[in-house]
Amino acid sequence: MSKLSLTGKELRNIGYPEGPVISIAMNIMQKAYKHESKETALKVLGNILASPQDYSTDDVFGSIAHQLLPQQELEHNGISLNQTGIQFNIFGQEHIEEGAMHQMYTAAKLPVAVAGALMPDAHHGYGLPIGGVLATENAVIPYGVGVDIGCRMCLSIFDIDPRELVQREHYFAREINEATLFGSGAQFKQAADHEVMDHEAFSLLPLLKQLHGRAWKQLGSSGSGNHFVEFGEVSIDETDDTLQLPAGKYLGLLSHSGSRGLGANIANHYTKVAISKRRLPQEAKNLAWLDMAEAEGQEYWLAMNLAGDYASACHHIIHDKIARQLGHKPLKRVENHHNFAWKEMLDGKEVIVHRKGATPAGKNVLGIIPGSMTAPGFIVKGKGEAASIYSASHGAGRKLSRTKAMQSITEKQLRDELVKHNVTLLGGGLDEAPFAYKNIEEVMKGQKSLVDIVGRFTPKIVKMDGTPVRTRKSQKQDIVEGE
């Protein structure tokens, strides 16, 4: 009889909230119920979800139930938040929802927080808000980085007339379709070859060793949610000393994705560890940190950096495949993480800067800030503004959750918008429709002091995951899908 195999998606489908409980439940059931049917296992998990208090003392299921029960009052050894949080700067405040503001105020009260900022595309997230930047002293917060570690942008600029995107649309659409895979569990039958898979961290940490095989099969894939690969027109109005490309119009290949299942498993594992070590009040639970002086902090730092390298490799594999098919090497490649943590100097002191949905914007640092499937994206150059902790927005930011977008936007509205902007959409869905996002032009106005615009990317052929979005069981799931 085959062994039981469960996926996080199956647990979310029966109502399990996003977070460590999913990996805990999967591990326990695959050991305790390894020879039972999937239907039986899911039925048991459904019963635990419905009445976790009935299983709180169970030898097998107690740890699952504990994750589902409301956190009790902190014991004497719990960590309290500071009564007054650190001051943080807000950019484009008129575009930021109250939920994101509240989350940032909570993060500002952490004992390890030393500086913070909120970007104009900010919206409610899980732990630190998306668009939140937080500097800490000698501490790293797994959910301050996010579930999709190393989620990033990559733009290749080719010396090809962008009018070819209209003249040879089927050719370019085919190249995108053949270069990558979309879907939350998508894997290649034939794994790509890249040196990142030989990284020593895969043999040093047991968690990473377990994830190595799946990560290899997902190398070069793009995932789901707001991830995309698209062709478009790059417009440069004048030559910039940093970008170093002559003014003109070029063909651009832009991708947005992260570290796939590798990053998600790292995030969930070390968040569980952090929560067990730092007992914070309920509203700050997902901001639990790991001290950089302890073994777990060093482990997470190693794993996080590997996930970042892996995400970068995924983009490079996609771009290199397409460049070979086009028969052109890119004139320039611009790329940046926007879900990551860095060791940086702030006021003469080394800190850990978490950018969860924020683009690095140090002096003359290049980056990409996308809009939506019909709105332009921007090639930007950082101004090195300390008030934002050298950061800028990572996109337009959502104004509608996925659930609300699905409920309020029609297929006709989406089709009409695509026609209006001459965009061909491959896959995609109503949850990613342009109407679900803030106005990128307004967002850019809110951060004029943070970045200079040195180029514009206009989408023409957009590829996204075409899997229908299920009805969300809870707000938490909706939030995490949006990260």
CSV table of C-alpha atoms in Angstrom, one decimal:
chain,number,residue,atom,x,y,z
A,1,MET,CA,0.0,0.0,0.0
A,2,SER,CA,1.4,3.4,-0.9
A,3,LYS,CA,2.4,5.9,1.8
A,4,LEU,CA,0.1,8.8,2.6
A,5,SER,CA,1.0,12.0,0.8
A,6,LEU,CA,-0.6,15.3,1.8
A,7,THR,CA,-0.1,18.8,0.4
A,8,GLY,CA,-0.4,22.2,2.0
A,9,LYS,CA,-3.0,23.1,-0.7
A,10,GLU,CA,-5.2,20.2,0.5
A,11,LEU,CA,-5.0,21.3,4.1
A,12,ARG,CA,-5.9,24.9,3.1
A,13,ASN,CA,-8.8,23.6,1.1
A,14,ILE,CA,-10.4,22.1,4.2
A,15,GLY,CA,-9.9,25.4,6.1
A,16,TYR,CA,-6.4,25.2,7.7
A,17,PRO,CA,-4.9,28.7,8.2
A,18,GLU,CA,-1.6,29.5,6.5
A,19,GLY,CA,1.3,29.2,8.9
A,20,PRO,CA,3.3,26.6,10.8
A,21,VAL,CA,0.2,24.5,11.6
A,22,ILE,CA,0.2,23.2,8.0
A,23,SER,CA,3.7,21.7,8.0
A,24,ILE,CA,3.2,20.4,11.5
A,25,ALA,CA,-0.1,18.7,10.5
A,26,MET,CA,1.4,17.2,7.4
A,27,ASN,CA,4.4,15.8,9.2
A,28,ILE,CA,2.4,14.2,12.0
A,29,MET,CA,-0.2,12.7,9.6
A,30,GLN,CA,2.4,11.3,7.3
A,31,LYS,CA,4.0,9.5,10.2
A,32,ALA,CA,0.9,8.5,12.3
A,33,TYR,CA,-1.4,7.8,9.3
A,34,LYS,CA,1.2,6.8,6.7
A,35,HIS,CA,-0.8,3.7,5.6
A,36,GLU,CA,-4.2,5.3,5.8
A,37,SER,CA,-6.1,6.8,2.9
A,38,LYS,CA,-5.9,10.5,2.1
A,39,GLU,CA,-9.7,10.8,2.7
A,40,THR,CA,-9.3,9.3,6.2
A,41,ALA,CA,-6.4,11.6,7.1
A,42,LEU,CA,-8.2,14.7,5.9
A,43,LYS,CA,-11.3,13.7,7.8
A,44,VAL,CA,-9.3,13.5,11.0
A,45,LEU,CA,-7.7,16.8,10.3
A,46,GLY,CA,-11.1,18.3,9.7
A,47,ASN,CA,-12.3,17.1,13.1
A,48,ILE,CA,-9.2,18.6,14.8
A,49,LEU,CA,-9.9,21.9,13.1
A,50,ALA,CA,-13.5,21.9,14.2
A,51,SER,CA,-12.8,21.1,17.8
A,52,PRO,CA,-9.1,21.6,18.6
A,53,GLN,CA,-9.8,21.8,22.4
A,54,ASP,CA,-10.9,18.1,22.2
A,55,TYR,CA,-7.4,17.1,21.0
A,56,SER,CA,-5.2,19.5,23.1
A,57,THR,CA,-3.9,16.7,25.3
A,58,ASP,CA,-3.8,14.0,22.7
A,59,ASP,CA,-0.3,12.4,22.4
A,60,VAL,CA,-0.4,12.4,18.6
A,61,PHE,CA,-2.5,15.4,17.6
A,62,GLY,CA,-1.9,17.7,20.6
A,63,SER,CA,0.7,19.8,18.7
A,64,ILE,CA,-1.7,20.4,15.8
A,65,ALA,CA,-4.5,21.4,18.2
A,66,HIS,CA,-2.1,23.7,20.1
A,67,GLN,CA,-1.4,25.7,16.9
A,68,LEU,CA,-5.2,26.0,16.3
A,69,LEU,CA,-6.2,27.1,19.8
A,70,PRO,CA,-6.3,30.8,20.7
A,71,GLN,CA,-3.1,31.7,22.6
A,72,GLN,CA,-3.6,31.8,26.3
A,73,GLU,CA,-2.5,34.8,28.4
A,74,LEU,CA,1.3,35.1,28.5
A,75,GLU,CA,3.0,33.4,31.4
A,76,HIS,CA,5.6,35.3,33.5
A,77,ASN,CA,8.4,34.4,31.1
A,78,GLY,CA,6.6,35.9,28.0
A,79,ILE,CA,8.0,38.9,26.2
A,80,SER,CA,6.1,42.2,26.4
A,81,LEU,CA,6.0,44.8,23.7
A,82,ASN,CA,7.3,48.3,24.4
A,83,GLN,CA,4.6,50.7,25.4
A,84,THR,CA,5.8,53.3,23.0
A,85,GLY,CA,7.1,52.1,19.6
A,86,ILE,CA,10.0,53.5,17.6
A,87,GLN,CA,9.1,56.3,15.3
A,88,PHE,CA,8.8,55.3,11.6
A,89,ASN,CA,8.2,57.2,8.4
A,90,ILE,CA,5.2,56.7,6.2
A,91,PHE,CA,5.3,57.5,2.5
A,92,GLY,CA,2.1,58.0,0.5
A,93,GLN,CA,0.0,57.6,3.6
A,94,GLU,CA,-3.2,58.5,1.8
A,95,HIS,CA,-2.9,55.2,-0.1
A,96,ILE,CA,-2.3,52.9,2.9
A,97,GLU,CA,-5.1,51.0,4.6
A,98,GLU,CA,-5.6,51.0,8.3
A,99,GLY,CA,-4.7,47.3,8.7
A,100,ALA,CA,-1.2,47.8,7.4
A,101,MET,CA,-0.7,50.9,9.6
A,102,HIS,CA,-1.8,48.9,12.7
A,103,GLN,CA,0.6,46.0,11.8
A,104,MET,CA,3.5,48.5,11.5
A,105,TYR,CA,2.7,50.1,14.8
A,106,THR,CA,2.8,46.7,16.4
A,107,ALA,CA,6.1,45.9,14.8
A,108,ALA,CA,7.5,49.2,16.0
A,109,LYS,CA,6.9,48.1,19.6
A,110,LEU,CA,9.2,45.0,19.3
A,111,PRO,CA,12.1,45.2,21.8
A,112,VAL,CA,14.5,44.5,18.9
A,113,ALA,CA,13.2,47.2,16.6
A,114,VAL,CA,15.4,50.2,15.9
A,115,ALA,CA,14.0,51.8,12.8
A,116,GLY,CA,11.1,51.4,10.4
A,117,ALA,CA,9.3,52.7,7.3
A,118,LEU,CA,6.1,52.1,5.4
A,119,MET,CA,6.0,52.2,1.6
A,120,PRO,CA,3.2,53.8,-0.4
A,121,ASP,CA,2.1,50.4,-1.8
A,122,ALA,CA,1.7,48.9,1.7
A,123,HIS,CA,-1.2,46.7,2.5
A,124,HIS,CA,-2.2,44.2,5.3
A,125,GLY,CA,0.0,41.2,5.4
A,126,TYR,CA,0.9,38.4,7.8
A,127,GLY,CA,3.2,39.6,10.6
A,128,LEU,CA,5.0,42.6,9.1
A,129,PRO,CA,2.7,44.4,6.5
A,130,ILE,CA,3.5,44.0,2.9
A,131,GLY,CA,5.4,47.2,2.1
A,132,GLY,CA,6.9,47.3,5.6
A,133,VAL,CA,10.6,47.9,6.3
A,134,LEU,CA,11.9,47.1,9.7
A,135,ALA,CA,15.5,47.4,11.0
A,136,THR,CA,16.3,45.3,14.1
A,137,GLU,CA,19.3,44.9,16.3
A,138,ASN,CA,21.0,41.5,16.1
A,139,ALA,CA,17.7,39.7,15.3
A,140,VAL,CA,16.0,38.3,12.2
A,141,ILE,CA,12.2,37.9,11.9
A,142,PRO,CA,11.2,35.0,9.5
A,143,TYR,CA,7.8,36.6,8.8
A,144,GLY,CA,9.5,40.0,8.5
A,145,VAL,CA,11.0,38.5,5.3
A,146,GLY,CA,7.8,36.7,4.3
A,147,VAL,CA,6.8,33.2,3.1
A,148,ASP,CA,8.2,33.8,-0.4
A,149,ILE,CA,11.8,34.4,0.5
A,150,GLY,CA,13.7,36.1,-2.3
A,151,CYS,CA,10.7,37.1,-4.3
A,152,ARG,CA,12.2,39.4,-6.8
A,153,MET,CA,12.1,41.2,-10.2
A,154,CYS,CA,14.3,40.6,-13.2
A,155,LEU,CA,14.3,42.6,-16.4
A,156,SER,CA,16.4,41.8,-19.5
A,157,ILE,CA,16.6,44.5,-22.1
A,158,PHE,CA,17.2,43.5,-25.7
A,159,ASP,CA,18.2,45.5,-28.8
A,160,ILE,CA,15.1,44.3,-30.6
A,161,ASP,CA,12.4,46.5,-32.1
A,162,PRO,CA,9.4,46.1,-29.6
A,163,ARG,CA,7.0,46.4,-32.6
A,164,GLU,CA,7.9,42.7,-33.2
A,165,LEU,CA,5.8,41.9,-30.2
A,166,VAL,CA,2.7,42.8,-32.3
A,167,GLN,CA,4.1,41.5,-35.6
A,168,ARG,CA,5.2,38.1,-34.2
A,169,GLU,CA,2.9,37.8,-31.2
A,170,HIS,CA,2.4,34.0,-31.5
A,171,TYR,CA,6.2,33.5,-31.5
A,172,PHE,CA,6.8,35.5,-28.4
A,173,ALA,CA,3.9,33.9,-26.6
A,174,ARG,CA,5.2,30.4,-27.4
A,175,GLU,CA,8.6,31.3,-26.0
A,176,ILE,CA,7.2,32.3,-22.7
A,177,ASN,CA,5.0,29.2,-22.5
A,178,GLU,CA,8.0,27.0,-23.2
A,179,ALA,CA,10.4,28.7,-20.9
A,180,THR,CA,8.8,28.2,-17.5
A,181,LEU,CA,6.0,26.5,-15.6
A,182,PHE,CA,3.2,28.2,-13.5
A,183,GLY,CA,1.1,26.7,-10.7
A,184,SER,CA,1.6,26.3,-7.0
A,185,GLY,CA,3.0,22.7,-7.2
A,186,ALA,CA,4.4,22.8,-10.7
A,187,GLN,CA,7.6,20.7,-11.3
A,188,PHE,CA,9.7,19.9,-14.3
A,189,LYS,CA,10.1,16.3,-15.4
A,190,GLN,CA,13.7,17.1,-16.4
A,191,ALA,CA,15.5,19.2,-13.8
A,192,ALA,CA,17.6,22.2,-14.9
A,193,ASP,CA,21.3,22.4,-14.2
A,194,HIS,CA,22.5,25.2,-12.0
A,195,GLU,CA,25.3,25.6,-9.5
A,196,VAL,CA,22.9,26.7,-6.8
A,197,MET,CA,21.8,23.1,-6.3
A,198,ASP,CA,25.4,22.3,-5.2
A,199,HIS,CA,25.3,24.8,-2.4
A,200,GLU,CA,26.8,23.4,0.8
A,201,ALA,CA,23.7,24.5,2.8
A,202,PHE,CA,21.8,21.6,1.2
A,203,SER,CA,24.0,19.2,3.0
A,204,LEU,CA,24.6,21.2,6.2
A,205,LEU,CA,20.9,21.6,7.3
A,206,PRO,CA,18.6,18.6,7.6
A,207,LEU,CA,15.6,20.7,6.6
A,208,LEU,CA,17.3,21.8,3.3
A,209,LYS,CA,18.5,18.3,2.6
A,210,GLN,CA,14.9,17.1,2.7
A,211,LEU,CA,13.9,19.8,0.3
A,212,HIS,CA,16.7,19.4,-2.2
A,213,GLY,CA,14.9,17.0,-4.6
A,214,ARG,CA,11.7,19.0,-4.9
A,215,ALA,CA,13.6,22.3,-5.2
A,216,TRP,CA,15.6,20.9,-8.1
A,217,LYS,CA,12.5,19.9,-9.9
A,218,GLN,CA,11.0,23.4,-9.4
A,219,LEU,CA,14.1,25.2,-10.5
A,220,GLY,CA,13.2,27.7,-13.2
A,221,SER,CA,9.4,27.5,-12.5
A,222,SER,CA,7.3,30.6,-11.6
A,223,GLY,CA,4.6,29.6,-9.2
A,224,SER,CA,1.2,31.2,-8.8
A,225,GLY,CA,-0.5,34.3,-7.3
A,226,ASN,CA,0.9,37.6,-8.6
A,227,HIS,CA,4.0,36.0,-10.3
A,228,PHE,CA,4.4,36.5,-14.0
A,229,VAL,CA,6.7,36.5,-17.0
A,230,GLU,CA,6.0,39.1,-19.7
A,231,PHE,CA,7.3,40.8,-22.8
A,232,GLY,CA,6.9,44.5,-23.2
A,233,GLU,CA,8.3,47.7,-24.5
A,234,VAL,CA,11.1,49.4,-22.5
A,235,SER,CA,11.2,53.2,-23.1
A,236,ILE,CA,14.3,55.2,-22.0
A,237,ASP,CA,13.9,59.0,-22.5
A,238,GLU,CA,17.5,60.0,-21.8
A,239,THR,CA,20.7,58.2,-21.1
A,240,ASP,CA,21.4,57.6,-17.4
A,241,ASP,CA,24.9,57.3,-16.0
A,242,THR,CA,23.9,54.3,-13.9
A,243,LEU,CA,21.7,52.4,-16.3
A,244,GLN,CA,24.1,53.2,-19.2
A,245,LEU,CA,21.7,52.6,-22.1
A,246,PRO,CA,21.1,55.1,-24.9
A,247,ALA,CA,17.7,56.8,-25.1
A,248,GLY,CA,15.3,54.8,-27.2
A,249,LYS,CA,12.8,51.9,-27.3
A,250,TYR,CA,13.8,48.3,-26.6
A,251,LEU,CA,12.2,44.9,-26.2
A,252,GLY,CA,12.0,43.9,-22.5
A,253,LEU,CA,11.5,40.6,-20.7
A,254,LEU,CA,10.3,41.0,-17.2
A,255,SER,CA,9.7,38.3,-14.6
A,256,HIS,CA,8.4,38.3,-11.0
A,257,SER,CA,8.7,35.2,-8.8
A,258,GLY,CA,10.5,33.8,-5.7
A,259,SER,CA,11.9,30.7,-4.1
A,260,ARG,CA,8.9,28.4,-4.6
A,261,GLY,CA,8.4,25.6,-2.1
A,262,LEU,CA,11.9,25.9,-0.8
A,263,GLY,CA,11.4,29.4,0.6
A,264,ALA,CA,7.9,28.6,1.9
A,265,ASN,CA,9.1,25.6,3.9
A,266,ILE,CA,12.1,27.5,5.3
A,267,ALA,CA,9.7,30.4,6.4
A,268,ASN,CA,7.2,28.1,8.1
A,269,HIS,CA,9.8,26.0,9.8
A,270,TYR,CA,11.8,28.9,11.3
A,271,THR,CA,8.7,30.9,12.2
A,272,LYS,CA,7.6,27.9,14.3
A,273,VAL,CA,11.0,27.9,16.0
A,274,ALA,CA,10.9,31.6,16.5
A,275,ILE,CA,7.4,31.5,18.1
A,276,SER,CA,8.5,28.7,20.4
A,277,LYS,CA,11.5,30.7,21.6
A,278,ARG,CA,9.9,34.2,21.8
A,279,ARG,CA,6.5,34.2,23.5
A,280,LEU,CA,5.0,37.4,22.3
A,281,PRO,CA,1.4,38.8,22.8
A,282,GLN,CA,-1.1,37.4,20.3
A,283,GLU,CA,-1.1,40.4,18.0
A,284,ALA,CA,2.7,40.2,17.6
A,285,LYS,CA,3.0,36.4,17.5
A,286,ASN,CA,4.1,36.3,13.9
A,287,LEU,CA,6.8,38.9,14.5
A,288,ALA,CA,8.7,36.4,16.7
A,289,TRP,CA,12.5,36.7,16.0
A,290,LEU,CA,15.6,34.6,16.1
A,291,ASP,CA,18.7,36.0,17.8
A,292,MET,CA,21.7,36.2,15.4
A,293,ALA,CA,23.9,34.9,18.2
A,294,GLU,CA,21.9,31.6,18.5
A,295,ALA,CA,22.2,28.6,16.3
A,296,GLU,CA,18.7,28.9,15.0
A,297,GLY,CA,19.3,32.5,13.9
A,298,GLN,CA,22.4,31.4,12.0
A,299,GLU,CA,20.6,28.5,10.4
A,300,TYR,CA,17.8,30.7,9.2
A,301,TRP,CA,20.2,33.3,7.8
A,302,LEU,CA,22.0,30.5,5.9
A,303,ALA,CA,18.8,29.1,4.6
A,304,MET,CA,17.3,32.5,3.7
A,305,ASN,CA,20.3,33.4,1.7
A,306,LEU,CA,20.2,30.1,-0.1
A,307,ALA,CA,16.5,30.7,-0.9
A,308,GLY,CA,17.5,34.1,-2.3
A,309,ASP,CA,20.2,32.6,-4.5
A,310,TYR,CA,17.7,29.9,-5.6
A,311,ALA,CA,15.1,32.5,-6.6
A,312,SER,CA,17.7,34.4,-8.6
A,313,ALA,CA,18.7,31.2,-10.3
A,314,CYS,CA,15.1,30.6,-11.3
A,315,HIS,CA,14.9,33.9,-13.0
A,316,HIS,CA,18.3,33.5,-14.8
A,317,ILE,CA,17.3,30.1,-16.1
A,318,ILE,CA,14.1,31.6,-17.6
A,319,HIS,CA,15.8,34.6,-19.1
A,320,ASP,CA,18.7,32.6,-20.5
A,321,LYS,CA,16.4,30.1,-22.2
A,322,ILE,CA,14.5,32.9,-23.9
A,323,ALA,CA,17.6,34.8,-24.8
A,324,ARG,CA,19.0,31.7,-26.6
A,325,GLN,CA,15.7,31.4,-28.5
A,326,LEU,CA,15.7,35.0,-29.5
A,327,GLY,CA,19.3,34.8,-30.6
A,328,HIS,CA,20.2,37.9,-28.7
A,329,LYS,CA,22.2,38.6,-25.5
A,330,PRO,CA,20.5,41.3,-23.3
A,331,LEU,CA,22.1,44.7,-23.4
A,332,LYS,CA,21.4,45.1,-19.7
A,333,ARG,CA,19.8,43.0,-16.9
A,334,VAL,CA,18.3,44.8,-13.9
A,335,GLU,CA,17.1,42.8,-10.9
A,336,ASN,CA,16.4,43.0,-7.2
A,337,HIS,CA,14.9,41.1,-4.3
A,338,HIS,CA,11.9,42.6,-2.5
A,339,ASN,CA,11.3,39.9,0.2
A,340,PHE,CA,14.5,39.6,2.1
A,341,ALA,CA,16.7,40.7,5.0
A,342,TRP,CA,20.1,42.4,4.7
A,343,LYS,CA,22.9,43.3,7.1
A,344,GLU,CA,23.3,47.1,6.5
A,345,MET,CA,24.8,50.1,8.3
A,346,LEU,CA,22.4,52.5,9.8
A,347,ASP,CA,23.6,55.5,11.9
A,348,GLY,CA,27.0,53.9,12.1
A,349,LYS,CA,25.7,50.6,13.5
A,350,GLU,CA,25.1,47.3,11.8
A,351,VAL,CA,21.4,46.3,11.7
A,352,ILE,CA,19.2,43.7,10.0
A,353,VAL,CA,17.0,45.4,7.5
A,354,HIS,CA,13.8,43.4,6.6
A,355,ARG,CA,12.1,44.5,3.4
A,356,LYS,CA,8.9,42.6,3.0
A,357,GLY,CA,7.5,43.8,-0.3
A,358,ALA,CA,10.0,46.7,-0.6
A,359,THR,CA,12.7,47.5,-3.1
A,360,PRO,CA,16.3,48.3,-2.1
A,361,ALA,CA,16.8,52.0,-3.0
A,362,GLY,CA,20.3,52.9,-1.8
A,363,LYS,CA,22.2,55.7,-3.6
A,364,ASN,CA,22.3,54.8,-7.4
A,365,VAL,CA,21.0,51.3,-6.8
A,366,LEU,CA,18.9,50.1,-9.8
A,367,GLY,CA,15.6,48.3,-9.3
A,368,ILE,CA,12.3,47.4,-10.9
A,369,ILE,CA,8.8,48.5,-9.6
A,370,PRO,CA,6.0,46.8,-11.6
A,371,GLY,CA,2.5,48.1,-12.0
A,372,SER,CA,-0.1,45.4,-13.1
A,373,MET,CA,-0.8,43.3,-16.2
A,374,THR,CA,-1.9,46.5,-18.0
A,375,ALA,CA,-0.2,49.3,-16.0
A,376,PRO,CA,3.5,50.3,-16.7
A,377,GLY,CA,6.4,49.3,-14.5
A,378,PHE,CA,9.4,51.4,-13.8
A,379,ILE,CA,13.2,51.1,-13.9
A,380,VAL,CA,14.3,53.2,-10.9
A,381,LYS,CA,17.5,54.4,-9.3
A,382,GLY,CA,17.6,54.8,-5.6
A,383,LYS,CA,18.3,58.2,-4.0
A,384,GLY,CA,19.7,56.8,-0.8
A,385,GLU,CA,17.1,58.2,1.5
A,386,ALA,CA,17.8,57.2,5.1
A,387,ALA,CA,14.2,58.2,6.1
A,388,SER,CA,12.9,55.2,4.2
A,389,ILE,CA,15.8,53.0,5.3
A,390,TYR,CA,17.0,53.1,1.8
A,391,SER,CA,13.9,51.5,0.4
A,392,ALA,CA,11.0,52.1,-2.0
A,393,SER,CA,7.8,50.3,-2.9
A,394,HIS,CA,7.9,46.9,-4.6
A,395,GLY,CA,4.9,47.5,-6.9
A,396,ALA,CA,1.5,49.2,-7.0
A,397,GLY,CA,0.2,47.3,-4.0
A,398,ARG,CA,-3.2,45.6,-3.7
A,399,LYS,CA,-6.4,47.6,-3.0
A,400,LEU,CA,-8.7,44.5,-3.2
A,401,SER,CA,-8.0,41.1,-1.6
A,402,ARG,CA,-8.1,38.2,-4.0
A,403,THR,CA,-11.5,37.2,-2.6
A,404,LYS,CA,-13.0,40.7,-3.1
A,405,ALA,CA,-11.5,40.9,-6.6
A,406,MET,CA,-13.1,37.6,-7.5
A,407,GLN,CA,-16.4,38.9,-6.2
A,408,SER,CA,-16.5,42.3,-7.7
A,409,ILE,CA,-14.7,42.1,-11.1
A,410,THR,CA,-16.2,40.4,-14.1
A,411,GLU,CA,-14.6,38.6,-17.0
A,412,LYS,CA,-15.9,41.2,-19.4
A,413,GLN,CA,-14.3,44.0,-17.4
A,414,LEU,CA,-11.0,42.3,-17.5
A,415,ARG,CA,-11.2,41.5,-21.3
A,416,ASP,CA,-12.2,45.1,-22.0
A,417,GLU,CA,-9.3,46.4,-20.0
A,418,LEU,CA,-6.8,44.1,-21.8
A,419,VAL,CA,-8.1,45.3,-25.2
A,420,LYS,CA,-7.9,48.9,-24.1
A,421,HIS,CA,-4.2,48.5,-23.3
A,422,ASN,CA,-3.4,46.1,-26.2
A,423,VAL,CA,-2.3,43.4,-23.8
A,424,THR,CA,-2.4,39.7,-24.5
A,425,LEU,CA,-2.9,37.6,-21.4
A,426,LEU,CA,-1.8,34.0,-21.2
A,427,GLY,CA,-3.5,32.5,-18.1
A,428,GLY,CA,-4.1,34.9,-15.3
A,429,GLY,CA,-7.4,35.5,-13.6
A,430,LEU,CA,-9.8,38.0,-11.9
A,431,ASP,CA,-7.8,37.9,-8.7
A,432,GLU,CA,-4.9,39.6,-10.6
A,433,ALA,CA,-7.0,42.0,-12.7
A,434,PRO,CA,-5.7,45.6,-12.9
A,435,PHE,CA,-8.7,46.8,-10.8
A,436,ALA,CA,-7.4,44.9,-7.8
A,437,TYR,CA,-4.3,47.1,-7.6
A,438,LYS,CA,-3.6,50.7,-6.6
A,439,ASN,CA,-2.8,53.3,-9.3
A,440,ILE,CA,0.9,52.9,-9.9
A,441,GLU,CA,1.3,56.5,-11.1
A,442,GLU,CA,0.0,57.7,-7.7
A,443,VAL,CA,2.2,55.3,-5.8
A,444,MET,CA,5.2,56.6,-7.7
A,445,LYS,CA,4.2,60.2,-6.8
A,446,GLY,CA,4.3,59.1,-3.2
A,447,GLN,CA,7.9,58.2,-3.4
A,448,LYS,CA,9.5,60.9,-5.5
A,449,SER,CA,12.0,61.5,-2.7
A,450,LEU,CA,13.1,57.9,-2.7
A,451,VAL,CA,13.8,57.0,-6.3
A,452,ASP,CA,14.4,58.5,-9.8
A,453,ILE,CA,12.7,57.0,-12.8
A,454,VAL,CA,15.2,56.1,-15.5
A,455,GLY,CA,13.0,53.9,-17.7
A,456,ARG,CA,9.5,52.6,-18.2
A,457,PHE,CA,8.3,49.1,-19.0
A,458,THR,CA,4.9,48.7,-20.8
A,459,PRO,CA,3.4,45.1,-20.7
A,460,LYS,CA,2.4,43.6,-24.1
A,461,ILE,CA,2.3,39.8,-23.6
A,462,VAL,CA,1.7,38.6,-20.0
A,463,LYS,CA,1.9,35.0,-18.7
A,464,MET,CA,0.5,34.1,-15.3
A,465,ASP,CA,-0.9,31.1,-13.6
A,466,GLY,CA,-4.2,30.2,-15.2
A,467,THR,CA,-5.4,27.9,-12.4
A,468,PRO,CA,-8.9,29.0,-11.1
A,469,VAL,CA,-8.6,30.5,-7.7
A,470,ARG,CA,-10.6,28.6,-5.1
A,471,THR,CA,-12.9,30.4,-2.6
A,472,ARG,CA,-10.7,31.4,0.3
A,473,LYS,CA,-11.6,29.8,3.7
A,474,SER,CA,-10.1,32.6,5.8
A,475,GLN,CA,-8.7,36.1,5.7
A,476,LYS,CA,-5.3,34.8,6.7
A,477,GLN,CA,-5.1,32.5,3.6
A,478,ASP,CA,-6.2,35.4,1.4
A,479,ILE,CA,-3.4,37.6,2.8
A,480,VAL,CA,-0.6,35.0,2.4
A,481,GLU,CA,-1.7,34.2,-1.2
A,482,GLY,CA,-1.2,37.9,-1.8
A,483,GLU,CA,2.3,37.9,-0.4
